[in-house]
Amino acid sequence: MALSTLHGDRFRDFAFAAADLLVSTDANGRIVDTLNAGSAGFDRPFACARLDDGTLFVTEFQADRIAHLSPDGRVLGYSGDASGPGRLSGPQYITADADGFLYVSDVGFSRVVKYARDGSMLLSFGARNPTFDGLSLPTGVAVVGDVVYVADAALKAIFSFDRYGNYL
């Protein structure tokens, strides 16, 4: 699985070679760096995003969480509560905006979850409301300027939201 992030330069393009290793490649596919996840490893890593301070966030689809790693690869913690509104169900894609806020497509709960750079949950959006029919299977997320774009595989559409989760 190949992944990429818009921020940073150490880990720009990724390929998960194993559950415990991140491999960074250049544009030609040459391995330029690796990051070992330690003895615990990752549980079905899906995507990652790197903030400007070097912090790396990896979505773990099977574990229903997001791993926070320091620039040198140490696990700093996890996002995704065991219950309540912070619980995740199959987090897939992740991206960061210019201010360091993270956005994760949470497929199982048909929503996008926004996190602060420390990994604390701020809000979720994509539910049905009077102006929006709701997300069904959000599989991709990207931020361009102040707009959050969400791809929905079931609805075969891309939806636009502001950074506060309001449908545009």
mmCIF file of C-alpha atoms in Angstrom:
data_model
loop_
_atom_site.group_PDB
_atom_site.id
_atom_site.type_symbol
_atom_site.label_atom_id
_atom_site.label_comp_id
_atom_site.label_asym_id
_atom_site.label_seq_id
_atom_site.Cartn_x
_atom_site.Cartn_y
_atom_site.Cartn_z
ATOM 1 C CA MET A 1 0.000 0.000 0.000
ATOM 2 C CA ALA A 2 1.506 3.339 -0.991
ATOM 3 C CA LEU A 3 0.666 6.523 0.845
ATOM 4 C CA SER A 4 1.767 10.098 0.754
ATOM 5 C CA THR A 5 1.582 13.243 2.821
ATOM 6 C CA LEU A 6 1.719 16.894 1.880
ATOM 7 C CA HIS A 7 3.719 18.016 4.926
ATOM 8 C CA GLY A 8 7.324 17.528 5.816
ATOM 9 C CA ASP A 9 10.257 16.100 3.989
ATOM 10 C CA ARG A 10 11.559 13.065 5.900
ATOM 11 C CA PHE A 11 8.559 10.826 5.225
ATOM 12 C CA ARG A 12 6.947 12.088 2.064
ATOM 13 C CA ASP A 13 5.980 8.837 0.318
ATOM 14 C CA PHE A 14 5.294 5.682 2.267
ATOM 15 C CA ALA A 15 4.864 2.003 1.684
ATOM 16 C CA PHE A 16 4.039 -0.308 4.553
ATOM 17 C CA ALA A 17 6.327 -3.293 4.037
ATOM 18 C CA ALA A 18 5.198 -4.963 7.257
ATOM 19 C CA ALA A 19 3.005 -4.254 10.246
ATOM 20 C CA ASP A 20 5.999 -2.976 12.199
ATOM 21 C CA LEU A 21 7.908 -0.992 9.589
ATOM 22 C CA LEU A 22 7.300 2.218 7.666
ATOM 23 C CA VAL A 23 9.379 2.560 4.543
ATOM 24 C CA SER A 24 9.912 5.929 2.892
ATOM 25 C CA THR A 25 10.620 6.040 -0.840
ATOM 26 C CA ASP A 26 11.587 8.772 -3.238
ATOM 27 C CA ALA A 27 9.728 9.567 -6.468
ATOM 28 C CA ASN A 28 11.611 6.751 -8.223
ATOM 29 C CA GLY A 29 10.641 4.143 -5.644
ATOM 30 C CA ARG A 30 14.073 3.946 -3.988
ATOM 31 C CA ILE A 31 14.024 3.397 -0.229
ATOM 32 C CA VAL A 32 15.417 6.499 1.458
ATOM 33 C CA ASP A 33 14.442 5.947 5.104
ATOM 34 C CA THR A 34 12.729 3.475 7.424
ATOM 35 C CA LEU A 35 10.950 3.757 10.750
ATOM 36 C CA ASN A 36 10.519 0.748 13.020
ATOM 37 C CA ALA A 37 7.245 0.667 14.981
ATOM 38 C CA GLY A 38 8.777 -1.411 17.745
ATOM 39 C CA SER A 39 7.644 -4.730 19.155
ATOM 40 C CA ALA A 40 3.938 -3.810 19.203
ATOM 41 C CA GLY A 41 3.893 -2.829 15.533
ATOM 42 C CA PHE A 42 0.901 -1.378 13.731
ATOM 43 C CA ASP A 43 -2.492 -3.067 13.373
ATOM 44 C CA ARG A 44 -3.422 -2.788 9.673
ATOM 45 C CA PRO A 45 -1.867 0.634 9.077
ATOM 46 C CA PHE A 46 -3.768 2.456 6.387
ATOM 47 C CA ALA A 47 -2.493 6.021 5.950
ATOM 48 C CA CYS A 48 -0.333 8.615 7.632
ATOM 49 C CA ALA A 49 0.216 12.341 7.895
ATOM 50 C CA ARG A 50 3.221 14.272 9.140
ATOM 51 C CA LEU A 51 2.990 17.657 10.822
ATOM 52 C CA ASP A 52 5.504 20.446 10.390
ATOM 53 C CA ASP A 53 7.145 19.578 13.732
ATOM 54 C CA GLY A 54 7.879 16.045 12.489
ATOM 55 C CA THR A 55 5.134 14.301 14.476
ATOM 56 C CA LEU A 56 3.698 11.411 12.487
ATOM 57 C CA PHE A 57 0.116 10.117 12.764
ATOM 58 C CA VAL A 58 -0.735 6.643 11.434
ATOM 59 C CA THR A 59 -4.299 5.339 11.106
ATOM 60 C CA GLU A 60 -4.627 1.753 12.289
ATOM 61 C CA PHE A 61 -7.709 0.353 10.564
ATOM 62 C CA GLN A 62 -7.999 -2.903 12.526
ATOM 63 C CA ALA A 63 -7.214 -1.374 15.930
ATOM 64 C CA ASP A 64 -9.700 1.521 15.414
ATOM 65 C CA ARG A 65 -7.141 4.078 16.502
ATOM 66 C CA ILE A 66 -4.524 6.578 15.363
ATOM 67 C CA ALA A 67 -0.926 6.150 16.526
ATOM 68 C CA HIS A 68 1.080 9.315 17.303
ATOM 69 C CA LEU A 69 4.806 8.986 16.714
ATOM 70 C CA SER A 70 7.630 11.366 17.496
ATOM 71 C CA PRO A 71 9.954 12.423 14.663
ATOM 72 C CA ASP A 72 12.385 9.691 15.768
ATOM 73 C CA GLY A 73 9.659 7.002 15.773
ATOM 74 C CA ARG A 74 8.719 6.715 19.450
ATOM 75 C CA VAL A 75 5.022 6.063 20.102
ATOM 76 C CA LEU A 76 3.675 9.102 21.946
ATOM 77 C CA GLY A 77 0.122 7.840 22.338
ATOM 78 C CA TYR A 78 -3.085 6.970 20.542
ATOM 79 C CA SER A 79 -6.354 8.645 19.552
ATOM 80 C CA GLY A 80 -9.600 6.728 19.412
ATOM 81 C CA ASP A 81 -11.513 6.069 22.613
ATOM 82 C CA ALA A 82 -12.920 2.655 23.545
ATOM 83 C CA SER A 83 -16.416 4.157 23.708
ATOM 84 C CA GLY A 84 -18.270 7.433 23.348
ATOM 85 C CA PRO A 85 -17.992 10.082 20.634
ATOM 86 C CA GLY A 86 -14.210 9.624 20.330
ATOM 87 C CA ARG A 87 -14.523 5.969 19.347
ATOM 88 C CA LEU A 88 -13.338 5.134 15.828
ATOM 89 C CA SER A 89 -14.478 2.323 13.559
ATOM 90 C CA GLY A 90 -12.135 1.638 10.677
ATOM 91 C CA PRO A 91 -10.189 4.891 10.358
ATOM 92 C CA GLN A 92 -8.736 5.142 6.882
ATOM 93 C CA TYR A 93 -7.313 8.282 5.309
ATOM 94 C CA ILE A 94 -5.773 11.108 7.264
ATOM 95 C CA THR A 95 -4.586 14.555 6.275
ATOM 96 C CA ALA A 96 -3.433 17.715 8.018
ATOM 97 C CA ASP A 97 -4.206 21.343 7.281
ATOM 98 C CA ALA A 98 -1.713 24.216 7.372
ATOM 99 C CA ASP A 99 -2.477 24.854 11.070
ATOM 100 C CA GLY A 100 -1.728 21.260 12.102
ATOM 101 C CA PHE A 101 -5.300 20.063 12.560
ATOM 102 C CA LEU A 102 -5.838 16.470 11.471
ATOM 103 C CA TYR A 103 -8.849 15.083 9.592
ATOM 104 C CA VAL A 104 -9.582 11.334 9.506
ATOM 105 C CA SER A 105 -12.149 9.465 7.424
ATOM 106 C CA ASP A 106 -13.945 7.160 9.884
ATOM 107 C CA VAL A 107 -15.605 4.657 7.558
ATOM 108 C CA GLY A 108 -17.485 2.623 10.167
ATOM 109 C CA PHE A 109 -19.280 5.641 11.617
ATOM 110 C CA SER A 110 -19.724 7.449 8.257
ATOM 111 C CA ARG A 111 -18.007 10.632 9.343
ATOM 112 C CA VAL A 112 -14.836 12.684 9.386
ATOM 113 C CA VAL A 113 -13.157 13.344 12.733
ATOM 114 C CA LYS A 114 -11.053 16.448 13.372
ATOM 115 C CA TYR A 115 -8.180 16.331 15.851
ATOM 116 C CA ALA A 116 -5.852 18.910 17.373
ATOM 117 C CA ARG A 117 -2.121 18.436 16.799
ATOM 118 C CA ASP A 118 -1.861 16.756 20.216
ATOM 119 C CA GLY A 119 -4.333 14.082 19.074
ATOM 120 C CA SER A 120 -7.313 15.274 21.096
ATOM 121 C CA MET A 121 -10.647 15.008 19.294
ATOM 122 C CA LEU A 122 -12.240 18.360 18.485
ATOM 123 C CA LEU A 123 -15.327 17.480 16.463
ATOM 124 C CA SER A 124 -16.819 15.120 13.916
ATOM 125 C CA PHE A 125 -18.917 15.888 10.878
ATOM 126 C CA GLY A 126 -20.721 14.305 7.980
ATOM 127 C CA ALA A 127 -23.982 13.360 9.697
ATOM 128 C CA ARG A 128 -27.350 14.024 8.105
ATOM 129 C CA ASN A 129 -28.757 17.484 8.837
ATOM 130 C CA PRO A 130 -31.289 19.854 7.210
ATOM 131 C CA THR A 131 -28.807 20.996 4.537
ATOM 132 C CA PHE A 132 -26.886 17.752 3.958
ATOM 133 C CA ASP A 133 -28.044 14.151 3.443
ATOM 134 C CA GLY A 134 -25.002 12.741 5.252
ATOM 135 C CA LEU A 135 -21.949 10.719 4.366
ATOM 136 C CA SER A 136 -22.312 7.008 3.675
ATOM 137 C CA LEU A 137 -18.826 5.568 3.109
ATOM 138 C CA PRO A 138 -16.201 8.330 3.487
ATOM 139 C CA THR A 139 -13.030 6.859 2.082
ATOM 140 C CA GLY A 140 -10.848 9.864 1.292
ATOM 141 C CA VAL A 141 -10.133 13.248 2.831
ATOM 142 C CA ALA A 142 -8.031 16.205 1.708
ATOM 143 C CA VAL A 143 -7.649 19.823 2.782
ATOM 144 C CA VAL A 144 -6.971 22.652 0.349
ATOM 145 C CA GLY A 145 -6.901 26.071 1.958
ATOM 146 C CA ASP A 146 -9.961 26.334 4.190
ATOM 147 C CA VAL A 147 -11.933 23.587 2.445
ATOM 148 C CA VAL A 148 -12.072 19.933 3.535
ATOM 149 C CA TYR A 149 -12.903 17.593 0.644
ATOM 150 C CA VAL A 150 -14.379 14.191 1.455
ATOM 151 C CA ALA A 151 -14.706 11.387 -1.084
ATOM 152 C CA ASP A 152 -17.644 9.050 -0.480
ATOM 153 C CA ALA A 153 -17.281 5.680 -2.245
ATOM 154 C CA ALA A 154 -20.909 4.608 -1.774
ATOM 155 C CA LEU A 155 -22.388 7.889 -3.002
ATOM 156 C CA LYS A 156 -19.719 8.238 -5.714
ATOM 157 C CA ALA A 157 -19.279 11.906 -4.864
ATOM 158 C CA ILE A 158 -16.886 14.399 -3.345
ATOM 159 C CA PHE A 159 -18.326 16.742 -0.738
ATOM 160 C CA SER A 160 -16.945 20.062 0.516
ATOM 161 C CA PHE A 161 -16.949 21.258 4.120
ATOM 162 C CA ASP A 162 -15.374 24.179 5.923
ATOM 163 C CA ARG A 163 -12.781 23.399 8.602
ATOM 164 C CA TYR A 164 -15.536 23.470 11.239
ATOM 165 C CA GLY A 165 -17.470 20.673 9.535
ATOM 166 C CA ASN A 166 -20.157 22.795 7.897
ATOM 167 C CA TYR A 167 -21.337 21.497 4.522
ATOM 168 C CA LEU A 168 -20.602 23.980 1.736
#
